[in-house]
Short mmCIF file of C-alpha atoms in Angstrom, two decimals:
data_model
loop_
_atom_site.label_atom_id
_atom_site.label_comp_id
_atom_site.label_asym_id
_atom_site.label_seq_id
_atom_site.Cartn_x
_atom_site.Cartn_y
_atom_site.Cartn_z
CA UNK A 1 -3.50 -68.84 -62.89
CA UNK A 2 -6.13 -66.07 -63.40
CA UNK A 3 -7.87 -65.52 -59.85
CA UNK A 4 -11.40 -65.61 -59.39
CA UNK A 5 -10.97 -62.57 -57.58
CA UNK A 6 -7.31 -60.99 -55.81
CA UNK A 7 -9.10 -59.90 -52.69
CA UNK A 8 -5.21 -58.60 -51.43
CA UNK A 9 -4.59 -56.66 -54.67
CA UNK A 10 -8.23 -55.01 -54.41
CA UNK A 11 -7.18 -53.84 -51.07
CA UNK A 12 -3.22 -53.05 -51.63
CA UNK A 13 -4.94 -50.23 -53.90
CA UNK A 14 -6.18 -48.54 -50.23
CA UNK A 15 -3.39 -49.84 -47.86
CA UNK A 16 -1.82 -46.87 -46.83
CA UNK A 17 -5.43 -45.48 -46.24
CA UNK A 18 -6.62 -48.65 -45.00
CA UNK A 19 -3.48 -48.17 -42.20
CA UNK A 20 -4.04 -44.66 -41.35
CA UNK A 21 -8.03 -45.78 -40.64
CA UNK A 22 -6.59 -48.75 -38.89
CA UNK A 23 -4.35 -46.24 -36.97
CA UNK A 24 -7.34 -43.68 -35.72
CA UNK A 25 -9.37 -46.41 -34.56
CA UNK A 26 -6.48 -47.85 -31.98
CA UNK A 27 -5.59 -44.15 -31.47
CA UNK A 28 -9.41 -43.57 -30.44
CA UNK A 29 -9.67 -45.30 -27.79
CA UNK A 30 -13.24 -45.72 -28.32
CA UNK A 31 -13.79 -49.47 -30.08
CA UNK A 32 -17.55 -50.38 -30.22
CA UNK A 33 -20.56 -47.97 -31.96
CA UNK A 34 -17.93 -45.08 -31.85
CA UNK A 35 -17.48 -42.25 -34.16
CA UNK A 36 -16.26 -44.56 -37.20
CA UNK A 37 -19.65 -46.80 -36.91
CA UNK A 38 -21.68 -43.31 -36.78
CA UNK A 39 -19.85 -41.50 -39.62
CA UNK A 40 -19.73 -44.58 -42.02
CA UNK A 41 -24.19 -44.79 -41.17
CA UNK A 42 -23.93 -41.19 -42.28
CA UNK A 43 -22.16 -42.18 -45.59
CA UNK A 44 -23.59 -45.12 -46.39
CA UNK A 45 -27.13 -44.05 -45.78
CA UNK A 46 -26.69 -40.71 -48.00
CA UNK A 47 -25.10 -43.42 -50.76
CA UNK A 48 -27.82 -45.41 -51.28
CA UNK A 49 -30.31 -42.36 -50.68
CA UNK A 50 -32.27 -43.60 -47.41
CA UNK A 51 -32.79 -41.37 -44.02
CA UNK A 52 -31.46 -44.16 -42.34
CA UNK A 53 -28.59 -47.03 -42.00
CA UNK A 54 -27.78 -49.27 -38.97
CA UNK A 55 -24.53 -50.74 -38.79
CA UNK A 56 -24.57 -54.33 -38.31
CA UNK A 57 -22.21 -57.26 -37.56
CA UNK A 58 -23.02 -59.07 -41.20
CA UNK A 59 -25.45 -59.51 -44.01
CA UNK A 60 -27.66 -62.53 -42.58
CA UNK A 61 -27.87 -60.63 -39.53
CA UNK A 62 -29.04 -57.69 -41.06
CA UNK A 63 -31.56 -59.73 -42.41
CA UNK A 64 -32.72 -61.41 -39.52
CA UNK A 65 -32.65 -57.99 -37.39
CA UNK A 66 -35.24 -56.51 -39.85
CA UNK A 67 -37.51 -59.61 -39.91
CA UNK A 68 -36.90 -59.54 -36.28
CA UNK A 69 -38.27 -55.45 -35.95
CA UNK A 70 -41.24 -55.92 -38.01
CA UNK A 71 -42.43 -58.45 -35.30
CA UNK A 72 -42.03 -61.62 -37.95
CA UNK A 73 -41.88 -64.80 -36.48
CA UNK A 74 -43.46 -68.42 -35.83
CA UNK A 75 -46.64 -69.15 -37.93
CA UNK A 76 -45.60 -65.63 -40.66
CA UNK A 77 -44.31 -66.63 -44.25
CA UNK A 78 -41.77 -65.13 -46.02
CA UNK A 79 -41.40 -65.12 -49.80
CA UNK A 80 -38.13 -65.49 -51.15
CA UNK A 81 -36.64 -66.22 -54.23
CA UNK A 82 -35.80 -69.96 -55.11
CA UNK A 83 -32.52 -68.93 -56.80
CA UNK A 84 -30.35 -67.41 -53.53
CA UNK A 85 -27.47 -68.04 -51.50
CA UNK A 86 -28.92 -69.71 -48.41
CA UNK A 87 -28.43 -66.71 -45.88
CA UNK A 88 -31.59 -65.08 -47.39
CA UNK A 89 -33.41 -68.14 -46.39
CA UNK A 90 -31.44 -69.05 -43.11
CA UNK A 91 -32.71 -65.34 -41.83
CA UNK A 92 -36.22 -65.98 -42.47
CA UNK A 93 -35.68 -69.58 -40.40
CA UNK A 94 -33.69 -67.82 -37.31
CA UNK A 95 -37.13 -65.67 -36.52
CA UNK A 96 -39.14 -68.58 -36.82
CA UNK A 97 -40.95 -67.84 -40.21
CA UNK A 98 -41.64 -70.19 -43.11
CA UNK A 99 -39.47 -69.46 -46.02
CA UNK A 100 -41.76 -70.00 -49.03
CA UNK A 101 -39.73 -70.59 -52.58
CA UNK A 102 -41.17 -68.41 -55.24
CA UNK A 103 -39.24 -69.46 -58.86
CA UNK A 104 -36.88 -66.83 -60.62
CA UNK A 105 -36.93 -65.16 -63.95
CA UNK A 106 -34.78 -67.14 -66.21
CA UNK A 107 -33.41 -64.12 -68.45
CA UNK A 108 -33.01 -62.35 -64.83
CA UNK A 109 -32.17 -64.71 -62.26
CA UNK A 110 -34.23 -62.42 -59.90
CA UNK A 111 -37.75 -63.15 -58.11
CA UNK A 112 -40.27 -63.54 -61.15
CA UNK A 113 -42.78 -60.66 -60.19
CA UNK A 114 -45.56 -62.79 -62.10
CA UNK A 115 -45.85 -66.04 -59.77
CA UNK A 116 -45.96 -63.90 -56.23
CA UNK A 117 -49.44 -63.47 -55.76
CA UNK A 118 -49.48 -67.57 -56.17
CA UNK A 119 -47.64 -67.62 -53.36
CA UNK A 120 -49.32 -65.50 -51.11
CA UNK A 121 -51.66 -66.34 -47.99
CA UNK A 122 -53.28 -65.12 -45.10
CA UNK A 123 -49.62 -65.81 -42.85
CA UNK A 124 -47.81 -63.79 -45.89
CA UNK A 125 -46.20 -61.30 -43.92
CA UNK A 126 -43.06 -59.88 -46.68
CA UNK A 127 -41.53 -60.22 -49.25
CA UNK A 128 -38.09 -60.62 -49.29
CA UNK A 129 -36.05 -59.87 -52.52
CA UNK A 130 -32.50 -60.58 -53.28
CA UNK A 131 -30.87 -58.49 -55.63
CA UNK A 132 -28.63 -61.29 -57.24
CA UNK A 133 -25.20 -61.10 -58.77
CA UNK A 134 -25.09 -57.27 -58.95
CA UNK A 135 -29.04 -56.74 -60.46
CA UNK A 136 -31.59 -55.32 -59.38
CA UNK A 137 -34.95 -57.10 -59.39
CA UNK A 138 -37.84 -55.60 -61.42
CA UNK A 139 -38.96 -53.46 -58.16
CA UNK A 140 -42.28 -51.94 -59.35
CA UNK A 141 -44.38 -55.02 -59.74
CA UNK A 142 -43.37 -56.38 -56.40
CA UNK A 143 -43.85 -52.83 -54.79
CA UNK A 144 -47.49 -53.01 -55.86
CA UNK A 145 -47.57 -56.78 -54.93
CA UNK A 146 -46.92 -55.83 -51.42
CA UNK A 147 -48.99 -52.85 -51.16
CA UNK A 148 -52.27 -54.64 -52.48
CA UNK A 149 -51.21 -57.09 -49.77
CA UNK A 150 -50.21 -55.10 -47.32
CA UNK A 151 -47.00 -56.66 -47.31
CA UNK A 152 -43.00 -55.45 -46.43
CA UNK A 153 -40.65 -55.65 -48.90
CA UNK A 154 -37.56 -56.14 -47.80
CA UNK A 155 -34.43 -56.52 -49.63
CA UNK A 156 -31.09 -58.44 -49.77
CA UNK A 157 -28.39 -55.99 -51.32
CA UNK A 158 -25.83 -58.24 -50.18
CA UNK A 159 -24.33 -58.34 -53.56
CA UNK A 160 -25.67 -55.09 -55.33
CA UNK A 161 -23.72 -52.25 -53.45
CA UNK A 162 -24.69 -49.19 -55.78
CA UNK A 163 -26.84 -51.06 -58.25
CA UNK A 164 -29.58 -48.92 -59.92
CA UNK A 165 -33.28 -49.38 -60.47
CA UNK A 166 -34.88 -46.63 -62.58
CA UNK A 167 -32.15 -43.82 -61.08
CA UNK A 168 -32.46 -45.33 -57.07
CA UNK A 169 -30.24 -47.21 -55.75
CA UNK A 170 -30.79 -50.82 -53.84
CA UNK A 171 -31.52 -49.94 -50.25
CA UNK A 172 -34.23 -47.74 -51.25
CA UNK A 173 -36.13 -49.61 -53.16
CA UNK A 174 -38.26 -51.00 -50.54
CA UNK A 175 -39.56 -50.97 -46.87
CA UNK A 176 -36.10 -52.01 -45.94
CA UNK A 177 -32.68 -53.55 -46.78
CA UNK A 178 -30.13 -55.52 -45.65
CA UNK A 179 -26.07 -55.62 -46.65
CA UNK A 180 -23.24 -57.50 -46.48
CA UNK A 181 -19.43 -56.38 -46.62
CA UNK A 182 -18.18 -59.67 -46.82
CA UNK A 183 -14.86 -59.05 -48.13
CA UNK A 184 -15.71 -60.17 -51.67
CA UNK A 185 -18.18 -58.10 -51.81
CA UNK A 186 -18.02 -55.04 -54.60
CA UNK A 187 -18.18 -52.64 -51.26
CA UNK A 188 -15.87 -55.27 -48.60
CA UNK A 189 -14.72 -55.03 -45.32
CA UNK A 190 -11.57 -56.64 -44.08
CA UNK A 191 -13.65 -59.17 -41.78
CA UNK A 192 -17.73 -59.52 -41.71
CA UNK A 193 -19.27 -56.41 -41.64
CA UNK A 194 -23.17 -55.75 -42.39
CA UNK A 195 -25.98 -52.74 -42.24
CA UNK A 196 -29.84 -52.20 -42.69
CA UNK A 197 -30.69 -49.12 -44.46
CA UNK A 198 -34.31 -47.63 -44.45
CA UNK A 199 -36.74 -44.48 -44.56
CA UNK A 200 -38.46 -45.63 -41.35
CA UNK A 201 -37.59 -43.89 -38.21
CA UNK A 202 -39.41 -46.41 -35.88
CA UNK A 203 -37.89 -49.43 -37.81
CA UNK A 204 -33.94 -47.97 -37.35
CA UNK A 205 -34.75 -47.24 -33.86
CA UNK A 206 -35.84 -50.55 -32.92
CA UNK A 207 -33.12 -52.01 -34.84
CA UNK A 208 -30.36 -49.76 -33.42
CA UNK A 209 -31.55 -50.84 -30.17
CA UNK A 210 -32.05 -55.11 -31.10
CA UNK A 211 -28.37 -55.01 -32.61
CA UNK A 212 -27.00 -53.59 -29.11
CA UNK A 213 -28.73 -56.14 -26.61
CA UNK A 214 -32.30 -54.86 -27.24
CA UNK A 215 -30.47 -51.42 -25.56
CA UNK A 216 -30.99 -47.71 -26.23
CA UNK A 217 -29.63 -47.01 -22.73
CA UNK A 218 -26.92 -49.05 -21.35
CA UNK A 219 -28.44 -51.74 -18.52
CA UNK A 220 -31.78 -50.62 -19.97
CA UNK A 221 -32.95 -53.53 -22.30
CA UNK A 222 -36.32 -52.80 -24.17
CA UNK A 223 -36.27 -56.02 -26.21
CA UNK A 224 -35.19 -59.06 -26.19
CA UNK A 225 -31.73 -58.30 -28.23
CA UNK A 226 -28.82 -59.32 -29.67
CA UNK A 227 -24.97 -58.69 -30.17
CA UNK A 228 -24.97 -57.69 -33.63
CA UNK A 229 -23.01 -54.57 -33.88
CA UNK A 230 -20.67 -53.59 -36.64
CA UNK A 231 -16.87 -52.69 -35.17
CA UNK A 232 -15.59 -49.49 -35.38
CA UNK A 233 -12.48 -51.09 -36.82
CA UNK A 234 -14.52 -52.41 -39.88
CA UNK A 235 -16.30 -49.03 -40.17
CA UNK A 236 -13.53 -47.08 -40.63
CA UNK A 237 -12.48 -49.91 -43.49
CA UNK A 238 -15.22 -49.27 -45.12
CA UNK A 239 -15.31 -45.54 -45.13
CA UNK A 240 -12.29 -45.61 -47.03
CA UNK A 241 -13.65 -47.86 -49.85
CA UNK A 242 -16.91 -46.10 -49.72
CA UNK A 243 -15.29 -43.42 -51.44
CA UNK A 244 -13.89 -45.84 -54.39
CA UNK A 245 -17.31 -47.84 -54.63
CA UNK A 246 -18.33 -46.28 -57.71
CA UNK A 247 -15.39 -46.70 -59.71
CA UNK A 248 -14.95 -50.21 -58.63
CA UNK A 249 -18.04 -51.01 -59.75
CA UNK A 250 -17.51 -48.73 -63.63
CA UNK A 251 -13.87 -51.44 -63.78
CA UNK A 252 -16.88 -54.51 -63.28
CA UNK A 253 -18.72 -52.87 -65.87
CA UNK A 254 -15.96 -52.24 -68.57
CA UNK A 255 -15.08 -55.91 -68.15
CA UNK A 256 -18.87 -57.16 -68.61
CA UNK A 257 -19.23 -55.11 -71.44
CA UNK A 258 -16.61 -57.06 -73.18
CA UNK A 259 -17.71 -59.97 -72.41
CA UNK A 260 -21.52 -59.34 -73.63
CA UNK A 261 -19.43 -58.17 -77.08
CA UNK A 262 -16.73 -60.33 -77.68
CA UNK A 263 -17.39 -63.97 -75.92
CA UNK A 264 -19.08 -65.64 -78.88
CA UNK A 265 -19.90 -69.69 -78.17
CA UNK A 266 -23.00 -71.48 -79.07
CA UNK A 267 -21.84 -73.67 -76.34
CA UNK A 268 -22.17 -70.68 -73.64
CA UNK A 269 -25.05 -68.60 -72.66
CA UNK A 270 -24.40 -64.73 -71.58
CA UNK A 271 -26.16 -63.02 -69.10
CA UNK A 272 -29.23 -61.57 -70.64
CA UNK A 273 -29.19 -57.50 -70.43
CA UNK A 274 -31.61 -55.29 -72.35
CA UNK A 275 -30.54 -51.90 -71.67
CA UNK A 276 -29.40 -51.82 -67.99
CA UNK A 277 -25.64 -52.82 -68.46
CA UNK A 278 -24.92 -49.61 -66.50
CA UNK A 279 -27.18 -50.62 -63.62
CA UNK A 280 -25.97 -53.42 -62.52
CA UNK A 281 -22.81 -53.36 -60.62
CA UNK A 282 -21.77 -57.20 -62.18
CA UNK A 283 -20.62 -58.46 -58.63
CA UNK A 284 -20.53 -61.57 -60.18
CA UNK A 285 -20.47 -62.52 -64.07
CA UNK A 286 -22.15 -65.79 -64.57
CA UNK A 287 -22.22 -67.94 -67.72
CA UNK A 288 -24.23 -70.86 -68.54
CA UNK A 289 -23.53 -74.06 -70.37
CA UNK A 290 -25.42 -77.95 -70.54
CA UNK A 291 -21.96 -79.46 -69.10
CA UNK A 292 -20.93 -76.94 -66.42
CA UNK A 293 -18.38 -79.79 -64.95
CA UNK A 294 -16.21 -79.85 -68.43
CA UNK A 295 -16.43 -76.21 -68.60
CA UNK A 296 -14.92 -75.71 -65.18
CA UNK A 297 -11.55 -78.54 -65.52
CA UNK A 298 -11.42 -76.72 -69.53
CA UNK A 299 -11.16 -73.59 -67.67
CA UNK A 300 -8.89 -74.62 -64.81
CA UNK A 301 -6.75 -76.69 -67.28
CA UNK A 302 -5.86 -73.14 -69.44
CA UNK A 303 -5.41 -71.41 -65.67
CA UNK A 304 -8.52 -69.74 -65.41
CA UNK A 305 -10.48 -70.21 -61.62
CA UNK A 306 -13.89 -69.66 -61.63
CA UNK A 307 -16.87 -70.68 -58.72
CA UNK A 308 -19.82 -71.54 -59.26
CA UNK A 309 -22.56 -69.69 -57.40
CA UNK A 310 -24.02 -71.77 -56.47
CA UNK A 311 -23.94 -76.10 -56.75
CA UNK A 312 -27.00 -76.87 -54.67
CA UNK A 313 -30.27 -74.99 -54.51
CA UNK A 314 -31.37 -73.82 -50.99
CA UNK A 315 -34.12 -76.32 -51.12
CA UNK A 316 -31.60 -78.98 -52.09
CA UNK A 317 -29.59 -78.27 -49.18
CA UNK A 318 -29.61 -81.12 -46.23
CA UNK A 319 -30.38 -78.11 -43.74
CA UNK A 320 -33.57 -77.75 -45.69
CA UNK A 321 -34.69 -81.62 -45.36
CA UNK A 322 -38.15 -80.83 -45.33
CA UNK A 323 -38.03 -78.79 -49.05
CA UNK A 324 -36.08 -81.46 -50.63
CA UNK A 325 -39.31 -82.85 -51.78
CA UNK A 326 -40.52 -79.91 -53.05
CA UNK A 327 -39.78 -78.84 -57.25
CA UNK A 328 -38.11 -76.12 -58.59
CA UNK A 329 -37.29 -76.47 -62.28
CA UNK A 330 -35.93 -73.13 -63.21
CA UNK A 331 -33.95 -72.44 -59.67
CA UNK A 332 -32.58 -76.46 -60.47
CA UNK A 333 -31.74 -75.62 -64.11
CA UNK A 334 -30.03 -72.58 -63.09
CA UNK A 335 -27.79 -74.43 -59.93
CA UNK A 336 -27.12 -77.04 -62.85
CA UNK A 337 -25.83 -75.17 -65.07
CA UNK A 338 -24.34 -71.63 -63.75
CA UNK A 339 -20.65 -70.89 -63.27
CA UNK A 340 -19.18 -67.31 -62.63
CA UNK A 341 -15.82 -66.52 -64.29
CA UNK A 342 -13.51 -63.51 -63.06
CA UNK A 343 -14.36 -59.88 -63.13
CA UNK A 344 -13.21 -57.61 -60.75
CA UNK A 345 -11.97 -53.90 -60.75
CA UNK A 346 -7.95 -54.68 -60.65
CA UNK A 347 -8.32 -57.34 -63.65
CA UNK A 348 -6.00 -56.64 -66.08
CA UNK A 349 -6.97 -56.35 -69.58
CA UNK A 350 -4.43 -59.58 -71.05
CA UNK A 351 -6.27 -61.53 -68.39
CA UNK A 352 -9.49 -60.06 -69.99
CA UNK A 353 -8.43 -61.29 -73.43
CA UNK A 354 -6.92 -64.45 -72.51
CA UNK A 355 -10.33 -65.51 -70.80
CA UNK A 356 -12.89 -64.05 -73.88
CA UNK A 357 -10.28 -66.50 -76.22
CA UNK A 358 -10.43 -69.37 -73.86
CA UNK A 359 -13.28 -69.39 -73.55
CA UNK A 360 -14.35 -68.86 -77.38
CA UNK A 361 -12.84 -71.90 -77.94
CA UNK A 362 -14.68 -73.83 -75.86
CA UNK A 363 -16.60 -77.22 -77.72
CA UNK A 364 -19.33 -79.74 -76.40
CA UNK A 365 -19.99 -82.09 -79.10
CA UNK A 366 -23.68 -81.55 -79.66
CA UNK A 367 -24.17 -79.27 -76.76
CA UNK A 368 -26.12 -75.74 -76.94
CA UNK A 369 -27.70 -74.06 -73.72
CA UNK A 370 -31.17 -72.68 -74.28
#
């Protein structure tokens, strides 16, 4: 079977580095916000270009911290893109905010820049942009969105470590951003691991102190806080694959860019992508096809595993009873039809070729995606 993704292969490539990090953090003697946490903010923050980056216990609650800083809560809305995961949505809920659905781009996936300002109402507080499968959203339009509204942007780089958006990178592409290290993540931990990056001074203040029990000072609580702070043991994980980010992310795109030039099936539509192959880091390579379901068992039958990301749209989802009345079309098309197949930086290249031919020869009687 070709894996989805070999998350202990990925990280057998750092073990003995992974150990010896492992091995200064017990060594230490210091275990929460210690040197690792504060070195890996360093690091991080200079990667993605920002003044600032907050280490955090995951991606949603990176989100939620930032919502949480900029004083968003009951009776604010939040735009947010109808085509997510459901933690971009879920962090918008935990303040208290109204999550309102805005429909994607269907050559992008991302937020469609041009139904926004539909959207938008006096109890618009931000915008909140996810950064989907390894792409950066078309950042400029919303930018001036927001500042004609007076609006945050805020993004969700949970799955766009190092992606690029006319030369910046995601976590500076906005008023502020939130991560995930999830270990499948191009840039994973080895547990859940998050961070907020920003330019704002006040903003990573407050947030340094709502992550730590709303504390700058120990026993001297400011705000009404939270335990959301990243381990030390997780930092120094990450500070090691930090350093290999970027050519993880070059293996992604070497494997996309065979795909784009060599899978060739009426039956299967390819991610579209004008001239920015380089920019996105391809965190996840999703197809499309009119009978996702035959795909899949076709796939699975010739030892291929794939996911699909994702089944049920976030205002499908039983958690969101209320939106299930509400219509989508293009975030429903998409969920209907997407399925992501393998790519990752320790696939080989016969597993590359054995998927492109498997997949070539794929057939649905009548069946073309448009």
């Amino acid at each position: 079977m070709i894996p989805f993704l070999d998350l202990k292969r990925v990280n057998d490539q750092y073990a003995k580095e992974l150990k010896e990090a492992s091995d200064r953090v017990i060594s230490s003697g210091w275990y929460i916000l210690g040197k690792e946490v504060q070195a890996f903010e360093e690091e991080f923050s200079a990667y993605c270009g920002t003044k600032y980056c907050i280490g955090v216990s995951n991606g949603l609650d990176a989100l939620k911290l930032i919502l949480k800083a900029y004083d968003i809560g009951l009776g604010d809305e939040v735009i947010v893109p109808s085509n997510t995961y459901i933690a971009s949505i879920l962090a918008i809920s935990e303040v208290g905010a109204k999550p309102i659905l805005v429909e994607p781009d269907l050559d992008t996936y991302n937020l469609n820049p041009n139904l926004i300002k539909a959207s938008i109402t006096d109890s618009t507080k931000a915008i909140l942009v996810v950064h989907l499968y390894g792409r950066a959203a078309d950042m400029d339009p919303i930018n001036q969105i927001a500042k004609d509204y007076n609006l945050k942007v805020i993004e969700d780089g949970a799955q766009a470590h190092g992606a690029v958006y006319k030369s910046r990178k995601t976590g500076n592409l906005g008023d502020a951003a939130g991560f995930s290290f999830y270990p499948g993540k191009n840039l994973g931990a080895l547990g859940d691991a998050g961070a907020v990056t920003t330019n704002d001074k006040d903003l990573a203040d407050k947030i340094r102190a709502l992550r730590n029990y709303g504390s700058h000072i120990k026993y001297e609580n400011i705000y009404q806080g939270y335990n959301n702070r990243l381990d030390e043991l997780q930092a120094a994980f990450l500070r090691v694959k930090l350093a290999y980010l970027d050519a993880e992310n070059n293996a992604r795109r070497d494997i996309a860019s065979r795909y784009l030039n060599e899978i060739n099936n009426k039956h299967i539509l390819l991610p579209n992508t004008p001239a920015e192959l380089n920019e996105n880091v391809w965190h996840l390579f999703t197809i499309r096809t009119i009978d996702r379901e035959k795909l899949q068992k076709y796939l699975a039958e010739n030892d291929i595993q794939t996911i699909i990301h994702y089944p049920i749209a976030p205002h499908k989802q039983q958690a969101y009873v209320d939106l299930n009345i509400l219509s989508f079309p293009i975030a429903e098309k998409i969920h209907q039809e997407i399925i992501s197949i393998p790519i990752s930086s320790v696939q080989n290249t016969r597993d590359t070729d054995a998927i492109i031919s498997i997949i070539n020869n794929f057939n649905i009687e009548n069946g073309v995606v448009k």
